[in-house]
XYZ file of N, CA and C in Angstrom:
744
model
N 8.553 41.057 12.993
C 7.967 40.706 11.701
C 8.981 40.958 10.602
N 9.206 39.987 9.710
C 10.176 40.108 8.641
C 9.661 41.049 7.568
N 10.517 41.973 7.143
C 10.127 42.897 6.096
C 10.153 42.188 4.749
N 9.182 42.475 3.859
C 9.200 41.849 2.542
C 10.369 42.361 1.698
N 10.828 41.529 0.788
C 11.876 41.936 -0.135
C 11.365 43.071 -1.012
N 12.164 44.138 -1.145
C 11.769 45.283 -1.954
C 12.427 45.204 -3.328
N 11.613 45.342 -4.363
C 12.093 45.222 -5.737
C 11.709 46.474 -6.523
N 12.706 47.079 -7.163
C 12.467 48.228 -8.030
C 12.361 47.738 -9.470
N 11.307 48.136 -10.162
C 11.095 47.752 -11.562
C 11.431 48.945 -12.450
N 12.412 48.772 -13.339
C 12.803 49.820 -14.283
C 12.468 49.303 -15.683
N 11.361 49.789 -16.216
C 10.821 49.265 -17.479
C 10.022 50.368 -18.161
N 10.326 50.650 -19.440
C 9.652 51.762 -20.112
C 8.370 51.362 -20.839
N 8.081 50.076 -20.921
C 6.799 49.639 -21.462
C 5.856 49.439 -20.271
N 4.971 50.413 -20.066
C 4.221 50.471 -18.822
C 3.242 49.311 -18.641
N 2.748 48.746 -19.732
C 1.857 47.586 -19.605
C 2.639 46.401 -19.037
N 3.860 46.217 -19.561
C 4.725 45.137 -19.054
C 5.099 45.406 -17.606
N 5.449 46.660 -17.299
C 5.849 47.022 -15.939
C 4.716 46.773 -14.945
N 3.516 47.144 -15.324
C 2.369 46.948 -14.439
C 2.094 45.463 -14.221
N 2.265 44.670 -15.266
C 2.065 43.225 -15.158
C 3.107 42.593 -14.233
N 4.368 43.030 -14.387
C 5.438 42.535 -13.514
C 5.149 42.900 -12.059
N 4.747 44.146 -11.847
C 4.447 44.615 -10.491
C 3.340 43.777 -9.857
N 2.301 43.491 -10.620
C 1.190 42.697 -10.108
C 1.653 41.290 -9.726
N 2.484 40.689 -10.596
C 2.975 39.346 -10.324
C 3.877 39.313 -9.092
N 4.735 40.320 -8.952
C 5.627 40.381 -7.789
C 4.828 40.532 -6.498
N 3.803 41.358 -6.543
C 2.948 41.561 -5.363
C 2.244 40.264 -4.978
N 1.769 39.543 -5.983
C 1.113 38.255 -5.726
C 2.081 37.249 -5.104
N 3.362 37.368 -5.418
C 4.373 36.460 -4.864
C 4.773 36.852 -3.440
N 4.324 38.005 -2.991
C 4.624 38.431 -1.627
C 5.755 39.429 -1.517
N 6.230 39.955 -2.649
C 7.293 40.952 -2.627
C 6.695 42.356 -2.631
N 7.507 43.325 -2.255
C 7.066 44.716 -2.234
C 7.726 45.462 -3.387
N 6.942 46.054 -4.261
C 7.466 46.833 -5.385
C 7.721 48.253 -4.886
N 8.991 48.642 -4.829
C 9.338 49.956 -4.265
C 9.154 51.082 -5.273
N 8.937 50.723 -6.536
C 8.715 51.740 -7.549
C 8.660 51.123 -8.937
N 7.975 51.826 -9.852
C 7.973 51.468 -11.273
C 8.455 52.703 -12.019
N 9.632 52.621 -12.615
C 10.263 53.793 -13.212
C 10.642 53.491 -14.663
N 10.263 54.358 -15.609
C 10.526 54.074 -17.019
C 11.897 54.498 -17.528
N 12.559 55.422 -16.853
C 13.825 55.961 -17.368
C 14.963 55.695 -16.393
N 16.131 55.386 -16.970
C 17.300 55.093 -16.159
C 17.722 56.243 -15.279
N 17.670 57.475 -15.817
C 18.093 58.639 -15.052
C 17.259 58.801 -13.778
N 15.958 58.566 -13.906
C 15.065 58.694 -12.748
C 15.289 57.550 -11.753
N 15.628 56.377 -12.272
C 15.879 55.234 -11.389
C 17.107 55.473 -10.521
N 18.122 56.102 -11.095
C 19.343 56.408 -10.342
C 19.032 57.364 -9.199
N 18.250 58.388 -9.486
C 17.856 59.343 -8.434
C 17.034 58.648 -7.354
N 16.180 57.712 -7.771
C 15.292 57.015 -6.829
C 16.074 56.217 -5.798
N 17.098 55.470 -6.235
C 17.785 54.581 -5.286
C 18.674 55.315 -4.300
N 18.966 56.588 -4.549
C 19.803 57.336 -3.613
C 19.124 57.451 -2.248
N 17.792 57.509 -2.252
C 17.049 57.642 -0.998
C 16.105 56.486 -0.727
N 15.966 55.574 -1.703
C 15.054 54.437 -1.541
C 15.746 53.175 -2.057
N 16.701 52.682 -1.292
C 17.510 51.565 -1.748
C 16.709 50.260 -1.707
N 16.516 49.609 -2.868
C 15.792 48.340 -2.891
C 16.724 47.166 -2.615
N 16.159 45.980 -2.460
C 16.978 44.775 -2.339
C 17.397 44.270 -3.717
N 16.496 44.418 -4.690
C 16.720 43.916 -6.046
C 16.220 44.955 -7.042
N 16.958 45.109 -8.150
C 16.505 45.948 -9.257
C 16.242 45.056 -10.458
N 15.022 45.104 -10.949
C 14.604 44.367 -12.143
C 14.568 45.389 -13.269
N 15.495 45.285 -14.245
C 15.672 46.374 -15.207
C 15.771 45.875 -16.639
N 15.060 46.561 -17.530
C 15.102 46.238 -18.950
C 16.400 46.781 -19.548
N 17.067 45.989 -20.370
C 18.309 46.444 -20.995
C 18.039 47.562 -21.993
N 16.968 47.429 -22.779
C 16.666 48.421 -23.814
C 15.718 49.492 -23.279
N 16.259 50.432 -22.527
C 15.461 51.542 -22.020
C 15.536 52.729 -22.970
N 14.444 53.485 -23.037
C 14.466 54.736 -23.785
C 15.086 55.819 -22.911
N 15.657 56.834 -23.565
C 16.285 57.898 -22.804
C 17.776 57.940 -23.022
N 18.466 58.720 -22.216
C 19.912 58.890 -22.376
C 20.685 57.641 -21.989
N 20.184 56.875 -21.036
C 20.892 55.705 -20.535
C 20.107 54.437 -20.841
N 20.789 53.400 -21.302
C 20.114 52.110 -21.416
C 20.194 51.391 -20.066
N 19.648 50.194 -19.994
C 19.590 49.502 -18.711
C 20.953 49.168 -18.136
N 21.906 48.821 -18.999
C 23.240 48.449 -18.524
C 23.962 49.670 -17.965
N 23.883 50.783 -18.678
C 24.507 52.025 -18.192
C 23.863 52.474 -16.888
N 22.554 52.302 -16.799
C 21.846 52.648 -15.562
C 22.337 51.795 -14.393
N 22.474 50.487 -14.625
C 22.948 49.581 -13.574
C 24.358 49.960 -13.127
N 25.212 50.323 -14.077
C 26.583 50.719 -13.738
C 26.592 51.944 -12.838
N 25.756 52.923 -13.157
C 25.719 54.141 -12.341
C 25.079 53.876 -10.975
N 24.106 52.985 -10.938
C 23.511 52.602 -9.654
C 24.574 51.984 -8.745
N 25.433 51.170 -9.327
C 26.447 50.478 -8.537
C 27.544 51.406 -8.051
N 27.607 52.631 -8.579
C 28.519 53.622 -8.028
C 28.056 54.052 -6.638
N 26.761 53.971 -6.407
C 26.199 54.305 -5.095
C 26.095 53.077 -4.194
N 25.878 51.936 -4.812
C 25.730 50.706 -4.026
C 26.322 49.564 -4.846
N 27.597 49.235 -4.602
C 28.300 48.318 -5.505
C 27.863 46.864 -5.381
N 27.037 46.550 -4.392
C 26.558 45.172 -4.262
C 25.078 45.042 -4.599
N 24.547 46.017 -5.302
C 23.125 46.000 -5.649
C 22.818 44.814 -6.559
N 21.772 44.065 -6.215
C 21.401 42.876 -6.995
C 20.621 43.300 -8.231
N 21.164 42.975 -9.405
C 20.572 43.351 -10.678
C 20.027 42.109 -11.388
N 18.804 42.199 -11.879
C 18.237 41.185 -12.767
C 17.834 41.898 -14.049
N 18.347 41.432 -15.183
C 18.042 42.074 -16.458
C 16.853 41.422 -17.150
N 16.032 42.277 -17.748
C 14.990 41.841 -18.670
C 15.471 42.207 -20.073
N 15.311 41.323 -21.025
C 15.749 41.648 -22.374
C 14.975 40.878 -23.425
N 14.682 41.592 -24.524
C 14.060 40.949 -25.679
C 15.102 40.711 -26.759
N 16.333 41.159 -26.483
C 17.401 41.047 -27.477
C 18.712 40.711 -26.779
N 18.918 39.437 -26.524
C 20.117 39.009 -25.786
C 21.279 38.761 -26.737
N 21.667 39.805 -27.499
C 22.784 39.636 -28.420
C 24.103 39.589 -27.659
N 25.136 39.125 -28.336
C 26.435 38.898 -27.682
C 27.030 40.178 -27.108
N 26.925 41.274 -27.867
C 27.524 42.536 -27.419
C 26.883 43.023 -26.119
N 25.541 43.032 -26.081
C 24.851 43.471 -24.862
C 25.101 42.518 -23.703
N 25.152 41.220 -24.004
C 25.399 40.237 -22.948
C 26.767 40.459 -22.310
N 27.790 40.706 -23.145
C 29.143 40.928 -22.620
C 29.228 42.227 -21.829
N 28.507 43.266 -22.269
C 28.460 44.516 -21.501
C 27.775 44.290 -20.161
N 26.674 43.566 -20.202
C 25.892 43.330 -18.985
C 26.673 42.517 -17.960
N 27.480 41.599 -18.416
C 28.255 40.748 -17.495
C 29.147 41.565 -16.576
N 29.603 42.722 -17.048
C 30.499 43.557 -16.244
C 29.821 44.099 -14.991
N 28.496 44.122 -14.985
C 27.758 44.603 -13.802
C 27.406 43.471 -12.841
N 27.875 42.282 -13.123
C 27.685 41.110 -12.258
C 26.201 40.879 -11.927
N 25.346 40.728 -12.949
C 23.914 40.516 -12.681
C 23.666 39.161 -12.039
N 22.570 39.072 -11.319
C 22.189 37.817 -10.675
C 21.392 36.925 -11.620
N 20.778 37.522 -12.648
C 19.988 36.714 -13.575
C 19.646 37.518 -14.818
N 19.290 36.784 -15.902
C 18.736 37.360 -17.119
C 17.376 36.711 -17.351
N 16.392 37.523 -17.716
C 15.075 36.997 -18.058
C 14.745 37.454 -19.475
N 14.544 36.521 -20.370
C 14.246 36.859 -21.761
C 12.761 37.113 -21.950
N 12.440 38.192 -22.665
C 11.049 38.507 -23.009
C 10.658 37.737 -24.270
N 9.418 37.309 -24.394
C 8.386 37.289 -23.344
C 8.691 36.182 -22.343
N 8.307 36.380 -21.091
C 8.629 35.396 -20.072
C 7.366 34.958 -19.338
N 7.443 33.804 -18.721
C 6.342 33.274 -17.935
C 6.520 33.681 -16.472
N 5.440 33.622 -15.729
C 5.498 33.972 -14.308
C 6.494 33.095 -13.570
N 6.600 31.821 -13.963
C 7.531 30.913 -13.301
C 8.971 31.344 -13.522
N 9.283 31.888 -14.719
C 10.634 32.388 -14.992
C 10.986 33.515 -14.026
N 10.031 34.429 -13.858
C 10.237 35.561 -12.951
C 10.389 35.076 -11.518
N 9.518 34.192 -11.097
C 9.535 33.698 -9.725
C 10.851 33.005 -9.395
N 11.318 32.136 -10.288
C 12.551 31.398 -10.022
C 13.769 32.310 -10.018
N 13.780 33.292 -10.914
C 14.907 34.234 -10.949
C 14.997 35.034 -9.654
N 13.836 35.479 -9.159
C 13.815 36.231 -7.901
C 14.255 35.341 -6.740
N 13.741 34.121 -6.689
C 14.083 33.207 -5.599
C 15.570 32.862 -5.604
N 16.145 32.644 -6.782
C 17.573 32.346 -6.866
C 18.408 33.549 -6.424
N 17.953 34.735 -6.792
C 18.668 35.946 -6.392
C 18.642 36.120 -4.880
N 17.490 35.917 -4.275
C 17.378 36.035 -2.814
C 18.260 34.991 -2.134
N 18.286 33.787 -2.687
C 19.133 32.734 -2.126
C 20.603 33.144 -2.180
N 21.038 33.730 -3.291
C 22.426 34.171 -3.405
C 22.729 35.311 -2.448
N 21.779 36.232 -2.303
C 21.987 37.339 -1.371
C 22.152 36.840 0.053
N 21.332 35.867 0.441
C 21.443 35.312 1.785
C 22.740 34.536 1.960
N 23.198 33.885 0.905
C 24.441 33.115 0.973
C 25.648 34.018 1.143
N 25.530 35.276 0.682
C 26.644 36.215 0.784
C 26.805 36.776 2.189
N 25.797 36.519 3.044
C 25.851 37.003 4.426
C 26.132 35.838 5.342
N 27.259 35.888 6.041
C 27.624 34.819 6.954
C 26.629 34.717 8.089
N 26.185 33.506 8.378
C 25.246 33.298 9.479
C 25.900 33.677 10.796
N 25.276 34.529 11.588
C 25.876 34.971 12.834
C 26.082 33.815 13.810
N 27.183 33.853 14.517
C 27.421 32.859 15.569
C 26.651 33.277 16.810
N 26.665 32.447 17.833
C 25.956 32.794 19.066
C 26.491 34.068 19.680
N 27.843 34.250 19.576
C 28.432 35.462 20.137
C 27.915 36.703 19.436
N 27.832 36.639 18.084
C 27.402 37.818 17.359
C 25.937 38.127 17.640
N 25.141 37.108 17.873
C 23.741 37.346 18.213
C 23.623 38.043 19.554
N 24.612 37.841 20.403
C 24.594 38.468 21.723
C 25.292 39.819 21.719
N 25.531 40.351 20.501
C 26.113 41.678 20.405
C 27.612 41.682 20.297
N 28.247 40.537 20.058
C 29.704 40.479 20.004
C 30.230 40.388 18.582
N 29.478 40.920 17.620
C 29.966 40.891 16.250
C 31.002 41.981 16.014
N 31.079 42.951 16.935
C 32.095 43.993 16.825
C 32.339 44.617 18.194
N 33.580 45.076 18.398
C 33.944 45.818 19.597
C 34.676 47.072 19.149
N 34.287 48.217 19.652
C 34.929 49.456 19.270
C 35.714 49.999 20.454
N 37.010 50.157 20.246
C 37.878 50.745 21.257
C 38.236 52.167 20.822
N 39.177 52.787 21.493
C 39.480 54.185 21.221
C 39.956 54.418 19.793
N 40.867 53.586 19.320
C 41.455 53.820 17.998
C 41.357 52.617 17.067
N 40.579 51.630 17.465
C 40.448 50.455 16.617
C 39.084 49.804 16.790
N 38.774 48.948 15.840
C 37.501 48.238 15.818
C 37.798 46.761 15.611
N 37.243 45.914 16.461
C 37.380 44.469 16.273
C 36.082 43.959 15.659
N 36.198 43.351 14.484
C 35.017 42.826 13.804
C 35.150 41.317 13.646
N 34.011 40.649 13.707
C 34.025 39.196 13.515
C 34.151 38.890 12.039
N 35.203 38.160 11.693
C 35.437 37.740 10.311
C 35.666 36.238 10.313
N 34.685 35.512 9.744
C 34.667 34.053 9.818
C 34.610 33.656 11.297
N 35.607 32.980 11.812
C 35.541 32.498 13.197
C 36.434 33.280 14.149
N 37.010 34.380 13.679
C 37.931 35.138 14.518
C 37.512 36.602 14.590
N 38.086 37.329 15.542
C 37.885 38.763 15.651
C 39.097 39.452 15.055
N 38.873 40.288 14.054
C 39.952 40.949 13.326
C 40.045 42.409 13.766
N 41.294 42.855 14.026
C 41.500 44.241 14.432
C 41.551 45.140 13.202
N 40.778 46.218 13.234
C 40.734 47.169 12.136
C 40.949 48.574 12.702
N 42.026 49.235 12.266
C 42.291 50.590 12.731
C 41.201 51.530 12.249
N 40.675 52.343 13.140
C 39.579 53.245 12.788
C 39.981 54.202 11.679
N 41.228 54.635 11.678
C 41.671 55.574 10.654
C 41.655 54.962 9.251
N 41.653 53.618 9.163
C 41.652 52.950 7.859
C 40.248 52.721 7.307
N 39.220 52.987 8.116
C 37.847 52.830 7.636
C 37.518 53.992 6.704
N 37.051 53.673 5.503
C 36.666 54.711 4.547
C 35.226 55.155 4.783
N 34.325 54.191 4.775
C 32.917 54.486 5.048
C 32.209 53.199 5.435
N 31.006 53.346 5.969
C 30.203 52.206 6.413
C 28.826 52.338 5.777
N 28.354 51.253 5.217
C 27.081 51.267 4.500
C 26.090 50.311 5.145
N 24.855 50.779 5.323
C 23.808 49.947 5.914
C 23.262 48.967 4.887
N 23.046 47.733 5.339
C 22.372 46.723 4.531
C 21.376 46.003 5.435
N 20.189 46.637 5.579
C 19.168 46.128 6.502
C 19.719 46.080 7.929
N 19.779 44.880 8.546
C 20.281 44.761 9.914
C 21.770 44.440 9.956
N 22.452 44.725 8.860
C 23.894 44.506 8.771
C 24.556 45.819 8.389
N 25.872 45.867 8.606
C 26.671 46.996 8.144
C 27.856 46.445 7.366
N 28.128 47.058 6.233
C 29.301 46.685 5.453
C 30.358 47.771 5.649
N 31.499 47.358 6.186
C 32.583 48.289 6.457
C 33.588 48.240 5.304
N 33.851 49.386 4.704
C 34.832 49.485 3.624
C 36.093 50.126 4.192
N 37.161 49.367 4.228
C 38.428 49.878 4.746
C 39.421 50.023 3.595
N 40.627 50.473 3.906
C 41.652 50.625 2.874
C 42.102 49.285 2.307
N 41.878 48.198 3.044
C 42.366 46.885 2.622
C 41.262 45.982 2.089
N 40.130 45.897 2.794
C 39.072 44.966 2.388
C 37.727 45.390 2.958
N 36.706 44.578 2.708
C 35.368 44.836 3.215
C 35.019 43.819 4.298
N 34.183 44.261 5.256
C 33.688 43.372 6.302
C 32.189 43.569 6.448
N 31.471 42.484 6.635
C 30.037 42.555 6.879
C 29.789 42.132 8.320
N 29.177 43.016 9.107
C 28.957 42.700 10.513
C 27.478 42.806 10.855
N 27.092 42.089 11.899
C 25.687 42.022 12.304
C 25.407 43.127 13.318
N 25.054 44.282 12.790
C 24.678 45.412 13.634
C 23.990 46.432 12.751
N 23.269 47.346 13.348
C 22.597 48.377 12.555
C 23.505 49.596 12.408
N 23.222 50.405 11.413
C 24.000 51.623 11.213
C 23.794 52.580 12.381
N 22.601 52.579 12.944
C 22.312 53.432 14.109
C 23.215 53.058 15.277
N 23.407 51.766 15.505
C 24.264 51.303 16.586
C 25.715 51.706 16.338
N 26.161 51.561 15.092
C 27.524 51.960 14.749
C 27.711 53.458 14.954
N 26.714 54.231 14.560
C 26.804 55.690 14.678
C 26.941 56.115 16.132
N 26.278 55.396 17.019
C 26.338 55.730 18.444
C 27.674 55.353 19.066
N 28.334 54.335 18.509
C 29.568 53.832 19.119
C 30.843 54.457 18.554
N 30.812 54.841 17.282
C 32.022 55.373 16.653
C 32.366 56.759 17.199
N 33.665 57.090 17.257
C 34.066 58.421 17.755
C 33.550 59.525 16.839
N 32.773 60.449 17.389
C 32.133 61.492 16.599
C 33.138 62.466 15.984
N 34.331 62.504 16.525
C 35.344 63.413 15.989
C 35.721 63.040 14.568
N 35.705 61.747 14.268
C 36.192 61.277 12.973
C 35.088 60.831 12.015
N 33.893 60.522 12.522
C 32.854 59.939 11.678
C 31.588 60.793 11.699
N 30.881 60.764 10.572
C 29.637 61.509 10.459
C 28.666 60.718 9.590
N 27.442 60.593 10.069
C 26.393 59.944 9.280
C 25.779 60.996 8.368
N 26.050 60.903 7.071
C 25.595 61.925 6.135
C 24.352 61.494 5.351
N 23.919 60.266 5.568
C 22.778 59.707 4.840
C 22.231 58.570 5.678
N 20.979 58.217 5.482
C 20.399 57.151 6.302
C 21.129 55.825 6.112
N 21.860 55.683 4.989
C 22.544 54.423 4.705
C 24.063 54.511 4.793
N 24.617 55.686 5.154
C 26.070 55.842 5.122
C 26.616 56.632 6.304
N 27.724 56.112 6.847
C 28.580 56.855 7.773
C 29.929 56.974 7.092
N 30.522 58.158 7.118
C 31.809 58.349 6.459
C 32.891 58.731 7.464
N 34.119 58.393 7.102
C 35.291 58.842 7.860
C 35.692 60.191 7.277
N 35.617 61.239 8.055
C 35.863 62.590 7.558
C 37.257 62.748 6.969
N 38.223 62.014 7.507
C 39.602 62.148 7.020
C 39.842 61.452 5.689
N 38.839 60.682 5.225
C 38.998 59.936 3.976
C 38.335 60.637 2.791
N 37.708 61.781 3.006
C 36.991 62.477 1.935
C 37.962 63.026 0.889
N 37.646 62.772 -0.375
C 38.441 63.302 -1.486
C 37.775 64.518 -2.132
N 36.443 64.490 -2.229
C 35.706 65.593 -2.845
C 34.384 65.793 -2.111
N 33.889 67.034 -2.131
C 32.582 67.340 -1.554
C 31.735 68.019 -2.613
N 30.618 67.403 -2.971
C 29.685 67.995 -3.918
C 28.496 68.580 -3.196
N 27.498 68.981 -3.960
C 26.309 69.558 -3.343
C 25.453 68.521 -2.656
N 25.391 67.312 -3.244
C 24.521 66.261 -2.691
C 25.266 64.955 -2.457
N 26.597 64.994 -2.519
C 27.370 63.774 -2.323
C 28.799 64.104 -1.930
N 29.495 63.103 -1.430
C 30.944 63.204 -1.236
C 31.580 62.056 -2.012
N 32.863 62.190 -2.286
C 33.604 61.143 -2.979
C 34.717 60.637 -2.065
N 34.753 59.323 -1.881
C 35.809 58.679 -1.117
C 36.342 57.526 -1.956
N 37.611 57.598 -2.315
C 38.245 56.552 -3.127
C 37.431 56.240 -4.380
N 37.044 57.305 -5.078
C 36.291 57.231 -6.340
C 34.865 56.688 -6.186
N 34.410 56.568 -4.956
C 33.035 56.136 -4.684
C 32.192 57.369 -4.340
N 31.144 57.619 -5.132
C 30.226 58.725 -4.848
C 29.216 58.275 -3.806
N 29.199 58.964 -2.673
C 28.321 58.596 -1.557
C 27.265 59.680 -1.389
N 25.980 59.323 -1.466
C 24.923 60.338 -1.366
C 24.895 61.009 0.001
N 24.495 62.274 0.001
C 24.444 63.054 1.233
C 23.049 63.668 1.369
N 22.445 63.487 2.514
C 21.106 64.014 2.766
C 21.106 65.538 2.682
N 20.020 66.068 2.141
C 19.888 67.515 2.020
C 20.065 68.182 3.392
N 20.892 69.196 3.435
C 21.129 69.912 4.687
C 22.359 69.459 5.438
N 22.917 68.284 5.056
C 24.078 67.761 5.774
C 25.383 68.428 5.347
N 25.393 69.086 4.193
C 26.632 69.681 3.689
C 27.169 70.747 4.651
N 26.268 71.563 5.190
C 26.694 72.609 6.125
C 27.324 71.999 7.371
N 26.667 70.967 7.926
C 27.222 70.308 9.107
C 28.554 69.647 8.795
N 28.659 69.056 7.617
C 29.908 68.415 7.218
C 31.044 69.424 7.156
N 30.811 70.553 6.525
C 31.859 71.580 6.417
C 32.244 72.116 7.791
N 31.255 72.253 8.668
C 31.539 72.706 10.036
C 32.410 71.696 10.773
N 32.074 70.422 10.625
C 32.838 69.368 11.302
C 34.271 69.299 10.776
N 34.451 69.520 9.496
C 35.803 69.459 8.918
C 36.708 70.541 9.480
N 36.134 71.649 9.902
C 36.930 72.741 10.467
C 37.455 72.407 11.860
N 36.843 71.397 12.500
C 37.221 71.055 13.876
C 38.172 69.876 13.960
N 38.460 69.246 12.801
C 39.349 68.073 12.836
C 40.779 68.494 13.118
């Protein structure tokens, strides 16, 4: 059974937020949360990653919608953002463009505006994922050897040295591999990758992330930093991480 698209609504006008949530539910989408403040939305996505974030540019609080989106993308740089705005001035528009949003919806908006923006965003998200070939459907989207990984890239299998992998991020039934040179999207689950990768070098520190221990730059209380990317870490994993680092 196909899982419904999950959409997080970040909107500080609760009547508007409730109306949006109702409309999204009627369209068949799943609202993963309704959050009024940017700071709380950032905390939410660390453990509840949605497919799409629908966010008002003019949020109350320390962070506006654009700043919130920027910080969200530090945890998930391909997060699909759709902005809601009642004031699409040039300055805000130019700031918002830097976060590569999938759409803008001007307030007040009609249900059809919302529906089409969501549908176009989903279409773009699907277009960004290469359709698996017959081989990849049969489990040949990647091969892991002792010191290297072969991943399917377009129509060929590309060799990737394991030591060059920075981290791996789950995207539903896909995994995005971030290496020192480029990114690869492969058709496999993070659980499958975790079982196949050499445990000496890799550790799953979050339900959505596996990291290469040798690539860590900083260790915080609830995250690690690899190449200026803050990666969330599940509570309790810090002790295991420090123990594993002593054995490398």
